[in-house]
Every structure is written in structure tokens, then in C-alpha cells.
């Protein structure tokens, strides 16, 4: 046995550590391991929603959703469900929201399978409001768009 070589029983542990490192690197936004063009395009669809919401423009918000897209969640203790059109008309009035400067968003993870993807996003508005949004994305006609946005308050 070479004095500089690792003992045989250590190699499985080394392999596990390498695989864990690669898995963590793939999950991190902006990592080089995330060069999968479909994953990048799906992430861009979520970020397009962020930009549209920050603009306050209801047409821009509608554009990031598929035609039959919807938004669902619990609001005031009641389940709500809106079409993308209803959501855009209800929440966006053509100007950036007053709290736009205090919004912090983080794509916690993004999982892709074929022409579908799901992303979990943490949204903080000011010091005391935190939401978790889930974006269900679909690639149709060569374009990733939001099929459903589901929100939950913490």
C-alpha cells in the first residue's frame, strides 16, 4: 500500500461527500453547476414574475402566466382562487406597489422535470410579513410560463 494513498474504506465516504457537494451546488442560485439551459429558462420565468409584480402593471403580470393560469392560497382564513386575469386586476393598478422597495425575494429551490417545474420562493415584505410562494411552471410552445402560483403566509 502506498503511504500517500487513502485507505480503501475511506473512499465511499469521499464519494458521498463529493456527491453531496455537487447536489448542493446544483441547488444554489447562480452556481456554475446550474448551467442546464432549461433550468435557467424556468428560473427566468419566475424572475419575470418578480419584475412584472414590481412594475405594478397588470398586463405585464398577465403575460407571465399561461392563458389558463391561476393563483390560489389562503387569505383572511379563507381559501381563494383567481384566474391570472382576476389576480392581475385585483392586485396591480399600473404603478409599483408602495412597499416595492422593501420586498426581498429568494428562490429557495427549483426542480425541473421535462416540460414542468416547481419553484419555492420566500417573499419578505418589510420587517414582519413573510410569504412562501410556489410557482408551477410549464414549457409550452418553447416558452416557460407560470401555470399556477400558490401562496402561503407564515
PDB file of C-alpha atoms in Angstrom:
ATOM      1  CA  UNK A   1       0.000   0.000   0.000  1.00  0.00           C
ATOM      2  CA  UNK A   2       1.258   3.469  -0.936  1.00  0.00           C
ATOM      3  CA  UNK A   3       1.787   5.627   2.169  1.00  0.00           C
ATOM      4  CA  UNK A   4       0.193   8.618   0.395  1.00  0.00           C
ATOM      5  CA  UNK A   5      -2.988   6.775  -0.693  1.00  0.00           C
ATOM      6  CA  UNK A   6      -6.229   6.890   1.276  1.00  0.00           C
ATOM      7  CA  UNK A   7      -7.263   3.637   2.897  1.00  0.00           C
ATOM      8  CA  UNK A   8      -9.801   1.684   0.834  1.00  0.00           C
ATOM      9  CA  UNK A   9     -12.556   2.042   3.462  1.00  0.00           C
ATOM     10  CA  UNK A  10     -12.387   5.873   3.237  1.00  0.00           C
ATOM     11  CA  UNK A  11     -13.236   6.089  -0.491  1.00  0.00           C
ATOM     12  CA  UNK A  12     -17.032   5.548  -0.073  1.00  0.00           C
ATOM     13  CA  UNK A  13     -17.099   8.465   2.380  1.00  0.00           C
ATOM     14  CA  UNK A  14     -15.157  10.638  -0.068  1.00  0.00           C
ATOM     15  CA  UNK A  15     -17.599   9.730  -2.858  1.00  0.00           C
ATOM     16  CA  UNK A  16     -20.610  10.599  -0.672  1.00  0.00           C
ATOM     17  CA  UNK A  17     -19.080  13.972   0.221  1.00  0.00           C
ATOM     18  CA  UNK A  18     -18.418  14.768  -3.447  1.00  0.00           C
ATOM     19  CA  UNK A  19     -21.985  13.835  -4.430  1.00  0.00           C
ATOM     20  CA  UNK A  20     -23.427  15.944  -1.611  1.00  0.00           C
ATOM     21  CA  UNK A  21     -21.286  18.897  -2.658  1.00  0.00           C
ATOM     22  CA  UNK A  22     -22.440  18.591  -6.280  1.00  0.00           C
ATOM     23  CA  UNK A  23     -26.083  18.321  -5.187  1.00  0.00           C
ATOM     24  CA  UNK A  24     -25.822  21.429  -3.011  1.00  0.00           C
ATOM     25  CA  UNK A  25     -24.042  23.340  -5.770  1.00  0.00           C
ATOM     26  CA  UNK A  26     -26.800  22.480  -8.249  1.00  0.00           C
ATOM     27  CA  UNK A  27     -29.463  23.815  -5.883  1.00  0.00           C
ATOM     28  CA  UNK A  28     -27.777  27.181  -5.369  1.00  0.00           C
ATOM     29  CA  UNK A  29     -28.881  30.157  -7.484  1.00  0.00           C
ATOM     30  CA  UNK A  30     -26.209  31.337  -9.866  1.00  0.00           C
ATOM     31  CA  UNK A  31     -23.963  28.326  -9.414  1.00  0.00           C
ATOM     32  CA  UNK A  32     -21.985  27.097 -12.376  1.00  0.00           C
ATOM     33  CA  UNK A  33     -23.430  23.629 -11.827  1.00  0.00           C
ATOM     34  CA  UNK A  34     -26.793  25.102 -12.791  1.00  0.00           C
ATOM     35  CA  UNK A  35     -25.896  25.588 -16.446  1.00  0.00           C
ATOM     36  CA  UNK A  36     -28.819  23.409 -17.636  1.00  0.00           C
ATOM     37  CA  UNK A  37     -30.465  25.816 -20.117  1.00  0.00           C
ATOM     38  CA  UNK A  38     -33.976  24.592 -19.265  1.00  0.00           C
ATOM     39  CA  UNK A  39     -33.394  25.191 -15.566  1.00  0.00           C
ATOM     40  CA  UNK A  40     -32.056  28.665 -16.345  1.00  0.00           C
ATOM     41  CA  UNK A  41     -35.104  29.392 -18.545  1.00  0.00           C
ATOM     42  CA  UNK A  42     -37.548  28.177 -15.868  1.00  0.00           C
ATOM     43  CA  UNK A  43     -35.787  30.367 -13.277  1.00  0.00           C
ATOM     44  CA  UNK A  44     -36.070  33.319 -15.666  1.00  0.00           C
ATOM     45  CA  UNK A  45     -39.851  32.759 -15.840  1.00  0.00           C
ATOM     46  CA  UNK A  46     -40.055  33.143 -12.039  1.00  0.00           C
ATOM     47  CA  UNK A  47     -37.850  36.234 -12.163  1.00  0.00           C
ATOM     48  CA  UNK A  48     -40.075  37.645 -14.935  1.00  0.00           C
ATOM     49  CA  UNK A  49     -42.968  37.394 -12.475  1.00  0.00           C
ATOM     50  CA  UNK A  50     -40.926  39.349  -9.911  1.00  0.00           C
ATOM     51  CA  UNK A  51     -40.254  42.135 -12.411  1.00  0.00           C
ATOM     52  CA  UNK A  52     -43.892  42.225 -13.542  1.00  0.00           C
ATOM     53  CA  UNK A  53     -45.187  42.380  -9.968  1.00  0.00           C
ATOM     54  CA  UNK A  54     -42.694  45.124  -9.074  1.00  0.00           C
ATOM     55  CA  UNK A  55     -43.851  47.160 -12.077  1.00  0.00           C
ATOM     56  CA  UNK A  56     -47.447  47.166 -10.870  1.00  0.00           C
ATOM     57  CA  UNK A  57     -48.538  46.710 -14.495  1.00  0.00           C
ATOM     58  CA  UNK A  58     -51.454  44.223 -14.677  1.00  0.00           C
ATOM     59  CA  UNK A  59     -50.728  43.449 -18.353  1.00  0.00           C
ATOM     60  CA  UNK A  60     -47.127  42.550 -17.508  1.00  0.00           C
ATOM     61  CA  UNK A  61     -48.381  40.263 -14.730  1.00  0.00           C
ATOM     62  CA  UNK A  62     -50.869  38.534 -17.064  1.00  0.00           C
ATOM     63  CA  UNK A  63     -48.102  37.979 -19.634  1.00  0.00           C
ATOM     64  CA  UNK A  64     -46.002  35.759 -17.315  1.00  0.00           C
ATOM     65  CA  UNK A  65     -48.919  33.328 -16.869  1.00  0.00           C
ATOM     66  CA  UNK A  66     -50.243  30.724 -19.274  1.00  0.00           C
ATOM     67  CA  UNK A  67     -53.700  31.603 -20.633  1.00  0.00           C
ATOM     68  CA  UNK A  68     -55.418  29.364 -18.075  1.00  0.00           C
ATOM     69  CA  UNK A  69     -53.016  30.207 -15.240  1.00  0.00           C
ATOM     70  CA  UNK A  70     -54.325  30.636 -11.718  1.00  0.00           C
ATOM     71  CA  UNK A  71     -53.406  31.819  -8.250  1.00  0.00           C
ATOM     72  CA  UNK A  72     -54.531  30.100  -5.063  1.00  0.00           C
ATOM     73  CA  UNK A  73     -53.943  30.470  -1.371  1.00  0.00           C
ATOM     74  CA  UNK A  74     -55.447  31.250   1.990  1.00  0.00           C
ATOM     75  CA  UNK A  75     -56.358  34.886   2.623  1.00  0.00           C
ATOM     76  CA  UNK A  76     -58.075  36.031   5.808  1.00  0.00           C
ATOM     77  CA  UNK A  77     -58.656  32.418   6.831  1.00  0.00           C
ATOM     78  CA  UNK A  78     -60.441  31.561   3.582  1.00  0.00           C
ATOM     79  CA  UNK A  79     -59.311  29.664   0.518  1.00  0.00           C
ATOM     80  CA  UNK A  80     -59.119  31.894  -2.546  1.00  0.00           C
ATOM     81  CA  UNK A  81     -58.676  31.034  -6.199  1.00  0.00           C
ATOM     82  CA  UNK A  82     -58.316  33.558  -9.008  1.00  0.00           C
ATOM     83  CA  UNK A  83     -57.590  33.362 -12.684  1.00  0.00           C
ATOM     84  CA  UNK A  84     -54.414  35.185 -13.711  1.00  0.00           C
ATOM     85  CA  UNK A  85     -56.646  37.928 -15.131  1.00  0.00           C
ATOM     86  CA  UNK A  86     -58.605  38.325 -11.865  1.00  0.00           C
ATOM     87  CA  UNK A  87     -55.375  38.326  -9.861  1.00  0.00           C
ATOM     88  CA  UNK A  88     -53.790  40.976 -12.088  1.00  0.00           C
ATOM     89  CA  UNK A  89     -56.881  43.222 -11.956  1.00  0.00           C
ATOM     90  CA  UNK A  90     -57.275  42.816  -8.188  1.00  0.00           C
ATOM     91  CA  UNK A  91     -53.669  43.412  -7.148  1.00  0.00           C
ATOM     92  CA  UNK A  92     -51.961  45.586  -9.759  1.00  0.00           C
ATOM     93  CA  UNK A  93     -53.083  49.114 -10.609  1.00  0.00           C
ATOM     94  CA  UNK A  94     -50.429  50.283 -13.080  1.00  0.00           C
ATOM     95  CA  UNK A  95     -47.892  51.652 -10.610  1.00  0.00           C
ATOM     96  CA  UNK A  96     -45.275  49.925  -8.490  1.00  0.00           C
ATOM     97  CA  UNK A  97     -46.658  48.996  -5.069  1.00  0.00           C
ATOM     98  CA  UNK A  98     -45.834  51.419  -2.256  1.00  0.00           C
ATOM     99  CA  UNK A  99     -43.899  48.675  -0.467  1.00  0.00           C
ATOM    100  CA  UNK A 100     -41.845  47.674  -3.555  1.00  0.00           C
ATOM    101  CA  UNK A 101     -38.597  48.952  -2.042  1.00  0.00           C
ATOM    102  CA  UNK A 102     -38.999  46.645   0.977  1.00  0.00           C
ATOM    103  CA  UNK A 103     -39.618  43.401  -0.935  1.00  0.00           C
ATOM    104  CA  UNK A 104     -36.959  40.711  -0.678  1.00  0.00           C
ATOM    105  CA  UNK A 105     -37.374  37.510  -2.676  1.00  0.00           C
ATOM    106  CA  UNK A 106     -35.316  34.351  -2.699  1.00  0.00           C
ATOM    107  CA  UNK A 107     -35.788  31.340  -4.941  1.00  0.00           C
ATOM    108  CA  UNK A 108     -35.236  28.648  -2.313  1.00  0.00           C
ATOM    109  CA  UNK A 109     -35.236  25.829  -4.820  1.00  0.00           C
ATOM    110  CA  UNK A 110     -36.281  24.970  -8.333  1.00  0.00           C
ATOM    111  CA  UNK A 111     -36.977  21.427  -9.501  1.00  0.00           C
ATOM    112  CA  UNK A 112     -37.337  20.584 -13.179  1.00  0.00           C
ATOM    113  CA  UNK A 113     -38.772  17.522 -14.876  1.00  0.00           C
ATOM    114  CA  UNK A 114     -39.231  17.605 -18.632  1.00  0.00           C
ATOM    115  CA  UNK A 115     -41.645  20.395 -19.533  1.00  0.00           C
ATOM    116  CA  UNK A 116     -42.671  21.061 -15.926  1.00  0.00           C
ATOM    117  CA  UNK A 117     -41.005  22.718 -12.973  1.00  0.00           C
ATOM    118  CA  UNK A 118     -41.788  23.902  -9.463  1.00  0.00           C
ATOM    119  CA  UNK A 119     -40.088  26.677  -7.527  1.00  0.00           C
ATOM    120  CA  UNK A 120     -40.408  27.671  -3.888  1.00  0.00           C
ATOM    121  CA  UNK A 121     -39.879  31.355  -3.217  1.00  0.00           C
ATOM    122  CA  UNK A 122     -39.623  33.135   0.125  1.00  0.00           C
ATOM    123  CA  UNK A 123     -41.001  36.665  -0.029  1.00  0.00           C
ATOM    124  CA  UNK A 124     -40.334  39.163   2.760  1.00  0.00           C
ATOM    125  CA  UNK A 125     -42.172  42.467   2.756  1.00  0.00           C
ATOM    126  CA  UNK A 126     -40.827  44.799   5.381  1.00  0.00           C
ATOM    127  CA  UNK A 127     -39.790  43.512   8.785  1.00  0.00           C
ATOM    128  CA  UNK A 128     -42.894  41.492   9.676  1.00  0.00           C
ATOM    129  CA  UNK A 129     -44.506  39.895   6.609  1.00  0.00           C
ATOM    130  CA  UNK A 130     -43.168  36.655   5.172  1.00  0.00           C
ATOM    131  CA  UNK A 131     -44.865  34.630   2.478  1.00  0.00           C
ATOM    132  CA  UNK A 132     -43.991  31.399   0.778  1.00  0.00           C
ATOM    133  CA  UNK A 133     -44.944  31.198  -2.882  1.00  0.00           C
ATOM    134  CA  UNK A 134     -44.881  28.090  -5.018  1.00  0.00           C
ATOM    135  CA  UNK A 135     -44.704  28.528  -8.770  1.00  0.00           C
ATOM    136  CA  UNK A 136     -45.784  25.665 -11.011  1.00  0.00           C
ATOM    137  CA  UNK A 137     -44.211  26.275 -14.415  1.00  0.00           C
ATOM    138  CA  UNK A 138     -44.772  24.684 -17.790  1.00  0.00           C
ATOM    139  CA  UNK A 139     -42.907  24.936 -21.055  1.00  0.00           C
ATOM    140  CA  UNK A 140     -45.339  25.173 -23.946  1.00  0.00           C
ATOM    141  CA  UNK A 141     -44.568  26.310 -27.480  1.00  0.00           C
ATOM    142  CA  UNK A 142     -40.930  26.764 -26.485  1.00  0.00           C
ATOM    143  CA  UNK A 143     -41.641  29.178 -23.618  1.00  0.00           C
ATOM    144  CA  UNK A 144     -41.639  28.741 -19.842  1.00  0.00           C
ATOM    145  CA  UNK A 145     -44.580  30.423 -18.112  1.00  0.00           C
ATOM    146  CA  UNK A 146     -46.352  30.227 -14.774  1.00  0.00           C
ATOM    147  CA  UNK A 147     -49.259  27.792 -14.765  1.00  0.00           C
ATOM    148  CA  UNK A 148     -50.151  28.232 -11.121  1.00  0.00           C
ATOM    149  CA  UNK A 149     -48.940  30.373  -8.250  1.00  0.00           C
ATOM    150  CA  UNK A 150     -49.801  29.169  -4.761  1.00  0.00           C
ATOM    151  CA  UNK A 151     -49.135  31.345  -1.733  1.00  0.00           C
ATOM    152  CA  UNK A 152     -48.987  30.727   1.994  1.00  0.00           C
ATOM    153  CA  UNK A 153     -48.481  33.133   4.874  1.00  0.00           C
ATOM    154  CA  UNK A 154     -46.162  32.320   7.745  1.00  0.00           C
TER     155      UNK A 154
END
